[in-house]
mmCIF file of C-alpha atoms in Angstrom:
data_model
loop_
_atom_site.group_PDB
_atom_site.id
_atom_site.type_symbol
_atom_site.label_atom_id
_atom_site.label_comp_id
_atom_site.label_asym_id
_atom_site.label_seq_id
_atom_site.Cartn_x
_atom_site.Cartn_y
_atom_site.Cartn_z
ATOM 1 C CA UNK X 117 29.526 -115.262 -2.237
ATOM 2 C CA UNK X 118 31.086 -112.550 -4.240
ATOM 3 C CA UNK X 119 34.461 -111.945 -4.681
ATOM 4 C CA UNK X 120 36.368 -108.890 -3.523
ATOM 5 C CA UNK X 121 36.994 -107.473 -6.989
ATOM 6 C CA UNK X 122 33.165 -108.221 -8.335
ATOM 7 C CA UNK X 123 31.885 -106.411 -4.945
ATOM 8 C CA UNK X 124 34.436 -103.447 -5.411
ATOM 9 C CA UNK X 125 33.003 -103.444 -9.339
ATOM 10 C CA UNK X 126 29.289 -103.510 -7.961
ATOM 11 C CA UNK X 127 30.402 -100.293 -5.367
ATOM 12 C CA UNK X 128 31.836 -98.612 -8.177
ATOM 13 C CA UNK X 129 28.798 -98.744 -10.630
ATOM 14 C CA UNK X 130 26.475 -97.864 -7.988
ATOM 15 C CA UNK X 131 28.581 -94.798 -6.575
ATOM 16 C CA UNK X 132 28.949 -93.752 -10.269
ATOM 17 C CA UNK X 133 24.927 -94.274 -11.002
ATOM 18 C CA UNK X 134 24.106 -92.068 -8.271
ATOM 19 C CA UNK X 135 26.104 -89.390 -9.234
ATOM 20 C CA UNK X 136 25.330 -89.241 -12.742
ATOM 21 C CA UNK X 137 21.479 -89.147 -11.289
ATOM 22 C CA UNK X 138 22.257 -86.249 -9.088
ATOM 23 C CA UNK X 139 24.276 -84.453 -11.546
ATOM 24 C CA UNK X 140 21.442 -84.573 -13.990
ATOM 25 C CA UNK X 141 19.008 -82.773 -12.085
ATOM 26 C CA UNK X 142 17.188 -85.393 -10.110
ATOM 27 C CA UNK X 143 15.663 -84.592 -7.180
ATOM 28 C CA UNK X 144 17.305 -86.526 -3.998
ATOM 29 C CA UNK X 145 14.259 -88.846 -2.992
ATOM 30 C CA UNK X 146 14.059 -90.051 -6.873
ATOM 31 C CA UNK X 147 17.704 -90.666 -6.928
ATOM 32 C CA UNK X 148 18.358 -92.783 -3.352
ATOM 33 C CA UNK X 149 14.612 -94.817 -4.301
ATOM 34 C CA UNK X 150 16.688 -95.448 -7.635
ATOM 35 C CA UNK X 151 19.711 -96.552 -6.039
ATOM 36 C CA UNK X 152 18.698 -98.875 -3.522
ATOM 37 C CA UNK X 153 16.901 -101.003 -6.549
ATOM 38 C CA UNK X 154 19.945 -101.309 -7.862
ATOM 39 C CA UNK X 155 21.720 -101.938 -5.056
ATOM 40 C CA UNK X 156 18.862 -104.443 -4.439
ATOM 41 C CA UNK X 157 19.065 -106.092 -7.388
ATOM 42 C CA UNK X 158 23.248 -106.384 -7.319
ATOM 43 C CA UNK X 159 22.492 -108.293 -4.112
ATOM 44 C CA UNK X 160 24.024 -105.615 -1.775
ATOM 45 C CA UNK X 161 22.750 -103.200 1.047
ATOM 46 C CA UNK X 162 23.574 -99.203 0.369
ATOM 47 C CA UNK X 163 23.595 -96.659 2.754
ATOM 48 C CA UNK X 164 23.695 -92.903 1.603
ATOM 49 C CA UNK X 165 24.486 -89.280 2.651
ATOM 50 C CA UNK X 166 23.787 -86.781 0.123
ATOM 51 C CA UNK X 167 25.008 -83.400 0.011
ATOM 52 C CA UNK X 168 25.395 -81.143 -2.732
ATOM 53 C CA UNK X 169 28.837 -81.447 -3.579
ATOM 54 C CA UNK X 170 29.412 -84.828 -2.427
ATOM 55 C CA UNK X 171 27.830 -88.554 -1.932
ATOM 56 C CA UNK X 172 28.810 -90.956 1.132
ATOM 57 C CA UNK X 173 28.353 -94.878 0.696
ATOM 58 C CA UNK X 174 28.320 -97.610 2.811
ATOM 59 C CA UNK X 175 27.943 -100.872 0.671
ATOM 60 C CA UNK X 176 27.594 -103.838 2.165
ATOM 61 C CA UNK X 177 27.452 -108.035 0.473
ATOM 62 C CA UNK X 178 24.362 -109.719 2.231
ATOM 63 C CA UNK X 179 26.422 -112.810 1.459
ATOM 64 C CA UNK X 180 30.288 -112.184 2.596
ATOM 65 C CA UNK X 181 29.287 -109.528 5.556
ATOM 66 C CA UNK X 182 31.865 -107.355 3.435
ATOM 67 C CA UNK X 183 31.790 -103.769 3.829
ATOM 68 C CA UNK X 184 32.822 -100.652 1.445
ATOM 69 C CA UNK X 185 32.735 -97.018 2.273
ATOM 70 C CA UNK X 186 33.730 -93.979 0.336
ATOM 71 C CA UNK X 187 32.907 -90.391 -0.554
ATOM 72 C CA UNK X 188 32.531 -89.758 -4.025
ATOM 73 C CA UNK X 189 32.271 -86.251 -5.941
ATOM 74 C CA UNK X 190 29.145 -85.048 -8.047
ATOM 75 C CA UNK X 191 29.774 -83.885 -11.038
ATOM 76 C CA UNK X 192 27.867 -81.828 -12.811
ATOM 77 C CA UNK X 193 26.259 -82.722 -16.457
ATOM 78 C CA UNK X 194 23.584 -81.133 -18.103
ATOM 79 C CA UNK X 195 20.018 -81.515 -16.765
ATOM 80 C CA UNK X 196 18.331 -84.021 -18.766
ATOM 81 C CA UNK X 197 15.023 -85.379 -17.905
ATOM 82 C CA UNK X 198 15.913 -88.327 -20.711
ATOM 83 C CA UNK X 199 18.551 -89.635 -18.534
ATOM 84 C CA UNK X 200 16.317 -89.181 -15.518
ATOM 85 C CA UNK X 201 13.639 -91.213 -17.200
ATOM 86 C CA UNK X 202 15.774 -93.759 -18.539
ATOM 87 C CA UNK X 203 17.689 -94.716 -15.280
ATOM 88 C CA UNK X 204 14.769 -95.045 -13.410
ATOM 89 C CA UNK X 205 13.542 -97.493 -16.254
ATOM 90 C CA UNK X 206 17.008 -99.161 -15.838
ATOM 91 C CA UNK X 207 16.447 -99.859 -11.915
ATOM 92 C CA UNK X 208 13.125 -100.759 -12.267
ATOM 93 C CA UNK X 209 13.995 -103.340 -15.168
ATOM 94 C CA UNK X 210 17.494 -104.633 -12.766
ATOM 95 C CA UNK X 211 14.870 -105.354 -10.267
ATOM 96 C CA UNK X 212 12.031 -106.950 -11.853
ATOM 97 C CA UNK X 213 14.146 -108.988 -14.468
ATOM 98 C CA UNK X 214 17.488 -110.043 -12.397
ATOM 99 C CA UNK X 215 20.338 -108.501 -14.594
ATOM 100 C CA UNK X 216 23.369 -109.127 -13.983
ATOM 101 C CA UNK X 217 25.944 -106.583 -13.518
ATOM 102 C CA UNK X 218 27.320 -106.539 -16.547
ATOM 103 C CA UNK X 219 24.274 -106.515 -18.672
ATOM 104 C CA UNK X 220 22.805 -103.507 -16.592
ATOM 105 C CA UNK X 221 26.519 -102.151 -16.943
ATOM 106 C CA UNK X 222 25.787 -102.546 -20.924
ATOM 107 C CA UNK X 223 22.395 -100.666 -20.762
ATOM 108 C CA UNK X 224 23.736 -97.928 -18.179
ATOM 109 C CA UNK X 225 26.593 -97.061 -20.830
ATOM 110 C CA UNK X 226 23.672 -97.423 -23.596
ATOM 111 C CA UNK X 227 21.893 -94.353 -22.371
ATOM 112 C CA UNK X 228 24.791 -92.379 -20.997
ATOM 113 C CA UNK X 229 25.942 -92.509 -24.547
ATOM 114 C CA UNK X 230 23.164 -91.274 -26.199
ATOM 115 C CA UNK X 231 23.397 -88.421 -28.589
ATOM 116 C CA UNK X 232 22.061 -85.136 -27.151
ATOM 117 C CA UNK X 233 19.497 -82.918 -29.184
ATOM 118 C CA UNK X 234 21.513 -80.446 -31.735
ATOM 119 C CA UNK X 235 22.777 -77.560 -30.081
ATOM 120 C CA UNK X 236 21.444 -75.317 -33.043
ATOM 121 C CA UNK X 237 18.369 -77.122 -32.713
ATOM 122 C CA UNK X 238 17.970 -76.673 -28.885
ATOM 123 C CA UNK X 239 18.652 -72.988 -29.858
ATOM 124 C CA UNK X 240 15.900 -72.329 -31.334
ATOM 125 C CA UNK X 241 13.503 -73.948 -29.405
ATOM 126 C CA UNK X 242 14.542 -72.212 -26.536
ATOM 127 C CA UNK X 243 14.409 -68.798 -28.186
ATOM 128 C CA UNK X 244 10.851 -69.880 -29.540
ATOM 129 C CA UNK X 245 9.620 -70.545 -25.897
ATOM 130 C CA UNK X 246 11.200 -67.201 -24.915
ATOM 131 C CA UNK X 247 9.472 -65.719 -27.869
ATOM 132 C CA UNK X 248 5.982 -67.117 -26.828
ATOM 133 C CA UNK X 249 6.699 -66.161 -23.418
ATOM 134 C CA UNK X 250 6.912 -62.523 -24.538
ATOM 135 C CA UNK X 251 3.718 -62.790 -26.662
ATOM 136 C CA UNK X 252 1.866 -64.101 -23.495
ATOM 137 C CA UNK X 253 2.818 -60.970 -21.746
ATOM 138 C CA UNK X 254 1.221 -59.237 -24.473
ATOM 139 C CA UNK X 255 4.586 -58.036 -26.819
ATOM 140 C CA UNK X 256 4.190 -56.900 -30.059
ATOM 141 C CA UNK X 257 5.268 -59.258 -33.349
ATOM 142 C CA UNK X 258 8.046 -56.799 -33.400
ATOM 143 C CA UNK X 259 9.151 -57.328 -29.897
ATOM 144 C CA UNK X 260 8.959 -60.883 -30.234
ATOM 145 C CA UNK X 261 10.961 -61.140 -32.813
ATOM 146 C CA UNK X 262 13.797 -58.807 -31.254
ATOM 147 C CA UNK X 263 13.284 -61.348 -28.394
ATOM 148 C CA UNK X 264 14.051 -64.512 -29.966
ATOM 149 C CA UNK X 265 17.255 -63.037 -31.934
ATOM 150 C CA UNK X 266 18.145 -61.955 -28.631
ATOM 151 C CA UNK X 267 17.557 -65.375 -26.657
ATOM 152 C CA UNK X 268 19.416 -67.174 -29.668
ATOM 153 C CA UNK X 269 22.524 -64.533 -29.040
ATOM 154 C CA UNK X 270 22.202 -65.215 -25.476
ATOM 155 C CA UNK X 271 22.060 -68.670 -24.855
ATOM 156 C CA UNK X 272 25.291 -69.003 -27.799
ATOM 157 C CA UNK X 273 27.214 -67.286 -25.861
ATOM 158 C CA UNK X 274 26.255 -69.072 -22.611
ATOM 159 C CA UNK X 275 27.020 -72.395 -23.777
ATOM 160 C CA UNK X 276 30.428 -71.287 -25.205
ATOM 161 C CA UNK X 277 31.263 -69.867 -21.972
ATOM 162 C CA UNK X 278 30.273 -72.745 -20.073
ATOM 163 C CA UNK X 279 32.259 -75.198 -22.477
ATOM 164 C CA UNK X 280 35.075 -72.966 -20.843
ATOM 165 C CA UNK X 281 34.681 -73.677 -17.504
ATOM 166 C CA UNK X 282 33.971 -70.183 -16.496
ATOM 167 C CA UNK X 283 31.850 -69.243 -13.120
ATOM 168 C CA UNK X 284 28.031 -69.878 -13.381
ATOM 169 C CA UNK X 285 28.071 -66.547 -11.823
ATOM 170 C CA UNK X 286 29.694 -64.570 -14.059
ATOM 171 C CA UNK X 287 28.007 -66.533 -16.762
ATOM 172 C CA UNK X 288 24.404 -65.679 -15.619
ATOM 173 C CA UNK X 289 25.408 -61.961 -15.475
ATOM 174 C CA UNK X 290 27.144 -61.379 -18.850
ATOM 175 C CA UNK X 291 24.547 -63.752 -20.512
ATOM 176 C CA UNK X 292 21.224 -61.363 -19.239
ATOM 177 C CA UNK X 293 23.082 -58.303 -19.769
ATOM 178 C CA UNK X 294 23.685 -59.256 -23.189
ATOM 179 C CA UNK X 295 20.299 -60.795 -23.764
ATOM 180 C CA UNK X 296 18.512 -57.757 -22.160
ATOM 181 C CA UNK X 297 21.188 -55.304 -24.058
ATOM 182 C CA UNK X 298 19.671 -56.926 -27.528
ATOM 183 C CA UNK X 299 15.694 -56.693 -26.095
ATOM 184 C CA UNK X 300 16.033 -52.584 -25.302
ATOM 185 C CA UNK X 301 17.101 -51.949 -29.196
ATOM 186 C CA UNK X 302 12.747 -52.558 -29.197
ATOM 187 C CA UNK X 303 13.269 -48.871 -27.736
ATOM 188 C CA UNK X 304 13.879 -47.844 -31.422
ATOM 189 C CA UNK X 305 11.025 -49.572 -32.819
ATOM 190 C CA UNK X 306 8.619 -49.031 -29.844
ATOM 191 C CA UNK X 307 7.246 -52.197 -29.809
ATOM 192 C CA UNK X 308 6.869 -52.704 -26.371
ATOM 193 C CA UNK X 309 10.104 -52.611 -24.981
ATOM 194 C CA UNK X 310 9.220 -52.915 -21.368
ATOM 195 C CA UNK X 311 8.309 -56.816 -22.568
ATOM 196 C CA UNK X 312 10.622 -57.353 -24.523
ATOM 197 C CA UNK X 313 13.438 -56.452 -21.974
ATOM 198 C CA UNK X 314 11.859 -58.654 -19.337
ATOM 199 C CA UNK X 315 10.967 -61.368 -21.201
ATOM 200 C CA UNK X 316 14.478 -61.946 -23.093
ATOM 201 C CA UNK X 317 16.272 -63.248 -20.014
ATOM 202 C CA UNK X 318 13.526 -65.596 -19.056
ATOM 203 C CA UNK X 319 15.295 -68.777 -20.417
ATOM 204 C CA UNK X 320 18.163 -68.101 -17.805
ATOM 205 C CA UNK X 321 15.227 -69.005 -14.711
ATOM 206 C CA UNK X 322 16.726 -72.266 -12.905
ATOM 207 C CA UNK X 323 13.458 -73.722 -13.095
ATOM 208 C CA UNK X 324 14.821 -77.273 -12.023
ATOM 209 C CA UNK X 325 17.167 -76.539 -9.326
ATOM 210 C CA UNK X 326 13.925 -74.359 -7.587
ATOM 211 C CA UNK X 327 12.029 -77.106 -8.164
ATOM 212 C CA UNK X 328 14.168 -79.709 -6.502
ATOM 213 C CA UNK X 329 14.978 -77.238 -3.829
ATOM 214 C CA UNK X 330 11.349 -77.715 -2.986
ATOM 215 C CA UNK X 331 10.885 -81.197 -3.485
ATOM 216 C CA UNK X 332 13.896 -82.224 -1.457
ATOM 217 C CA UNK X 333 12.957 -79.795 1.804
ATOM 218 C CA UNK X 334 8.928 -81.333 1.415
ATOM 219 C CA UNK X 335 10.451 -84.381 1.666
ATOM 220 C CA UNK X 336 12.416 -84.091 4.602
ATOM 221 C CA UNK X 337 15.690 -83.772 3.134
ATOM 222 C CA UNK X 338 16.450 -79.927 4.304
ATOM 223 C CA UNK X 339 20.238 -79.489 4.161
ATOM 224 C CA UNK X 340 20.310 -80.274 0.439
ATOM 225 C CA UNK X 341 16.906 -78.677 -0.206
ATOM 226 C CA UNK X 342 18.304 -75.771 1.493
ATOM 227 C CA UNK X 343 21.555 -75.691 -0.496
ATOM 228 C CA UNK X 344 19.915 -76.381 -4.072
ATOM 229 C CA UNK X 345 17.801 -72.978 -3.637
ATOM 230 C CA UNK X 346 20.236 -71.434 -1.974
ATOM 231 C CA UNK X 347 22.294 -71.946 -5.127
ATOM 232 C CA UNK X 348 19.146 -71.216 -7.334
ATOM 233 C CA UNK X 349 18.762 -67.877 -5.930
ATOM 234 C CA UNK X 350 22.177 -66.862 -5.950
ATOM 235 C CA UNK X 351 22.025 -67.551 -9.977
ATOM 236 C CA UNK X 352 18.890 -65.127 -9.791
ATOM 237 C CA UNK X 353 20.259 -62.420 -8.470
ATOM 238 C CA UNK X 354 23.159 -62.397 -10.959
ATOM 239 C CA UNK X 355 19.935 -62.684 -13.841
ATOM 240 C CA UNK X 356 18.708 -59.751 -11.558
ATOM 241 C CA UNK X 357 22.544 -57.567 -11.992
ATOM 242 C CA UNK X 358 22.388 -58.168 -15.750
ATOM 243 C CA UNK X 359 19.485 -56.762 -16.018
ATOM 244 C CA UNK X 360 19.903 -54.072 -13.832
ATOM 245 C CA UNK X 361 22.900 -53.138 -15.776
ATOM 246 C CA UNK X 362 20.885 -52.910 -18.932
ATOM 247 C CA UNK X 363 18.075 -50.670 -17.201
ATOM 248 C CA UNK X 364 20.285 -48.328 -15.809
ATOM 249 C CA UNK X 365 21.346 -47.809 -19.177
ATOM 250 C CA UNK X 366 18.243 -47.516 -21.208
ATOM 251 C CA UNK X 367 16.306 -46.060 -18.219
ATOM 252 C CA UNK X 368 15.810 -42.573 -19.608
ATOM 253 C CA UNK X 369 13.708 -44.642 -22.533
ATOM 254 C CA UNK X 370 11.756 -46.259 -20.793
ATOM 255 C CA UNK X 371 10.852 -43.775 -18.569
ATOM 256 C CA UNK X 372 9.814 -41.257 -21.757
ATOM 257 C CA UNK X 373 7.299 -44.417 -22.770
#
């Protein structure tokens, strides 16, 4: 039988797994089958509500008939599809080898802790997938170029405004404005600025939240489906103003092209 304090310790960690799974970008099937392995292999029975701001538990010890209950916030971390990979591997290894709490406790904190890739790293690579977005769209070397000084421009200043806590909103909007801004000075070199301008905000696309959206209402879990491309579209049409800002600006250009 477990004590009261090992069973409020076994709550905790799984309350604090599934919200570091849904803050990562996991879809909502992925992270209750992950859960309930865990909760499986702690020796306990979880019951979940998920909802997009918010996580319900009721945890309860085969062995005392002890119940716990609470609502826990998500937070939000950065979407990483190492984490997502890695506590999956975690539940499936609780499971199949026994750990104990504190040794899956130790492994848990292991990954958490991991270093992520270099910002100025990640920079680049991101602005070299925008840039061979725009050449699949046909841009010239010259646009391409103008596009990946303009992604790496663009997605430095939306991770400094994000370190800052400011709106995703307003963040979307200032960061395609800028990005798109940077893309029309391809007006002065005419290499296909019509491209370049639509291919420079490209990186900003919530791929992952659509994604999820879709998975989650295909799997029968609509509310938070709903909610997740609700929220996905919403971040769209602020990509959308920014750029609509920047075309009502350089519109005379394009329209002489």
């Amino acid at each position: 039988m477990k004590v009261e304090k090992e069973f409020h310790r076994i709550a905790d960690f799984i309350a604090e797994y599934a919200v570091r799974l849904m803050g990562s970008g996991v879809h909502t099937s992925r992270v209750v089958r992950n859960t309930m392995r865990i909760s499986e292999a702690l020796g306990v029975v979880t019951q979940m509500t998920l909802l997009h701001k918010t996580i319900i538990f009721s945890i309860h010890d085969r062995e005392s008939g002890e119940v716990f209950s609470d609502v826990v916030p998500v937070k939000s971390f950065p979407i990483s599809f190492f984490l997502n990979s890695e506590l999956s591997s975690l539940s499936w290894a609780a499971l199949d080898n026994h750990l104990s709490l504190d040794e899956i406790e130790r492994r848990y904190k292991k990954i958490v802790d991991t270093p992520r890739i270099n910002h100025y790293l990640l920079t680049f690579l991101v602005a070299c997938a925008n840039g061979a977005f725009c050449q699949l769209f046909g841009g010239s070397w010259g646009a391409i170029g103008i596009v990946f000084v303009a992604t790496v421009i663009g997605f430095s200043l939306k991770s400094f405004m994000q370190k800052r806590h400011i709106s995703h909103y307003v963040v979307f909007v200032l960061t395609a404005f800028l990005s798109s801004v940077i893309a029309s000075s391809a007006l002065l070199f005419n290499a296909t600025p019509d491209i370049a301008i639509g291919t420079s905000v490209l990186f900003l696309i919530p791929g992952v939240p659509l994604l999820n959206g879709v998975i989650d209402i295909v799997e029968s879990h609509i509310l938070l489906g709903t909610t997740r491309l609700v929220s996905a579209l919403l971040l769209v049409m602020c990509i959308a103003v920014g750029l609509s800002i920047t075309l009502a600006i350089v519109h005379n250009g394009l329209v002489l092209l």
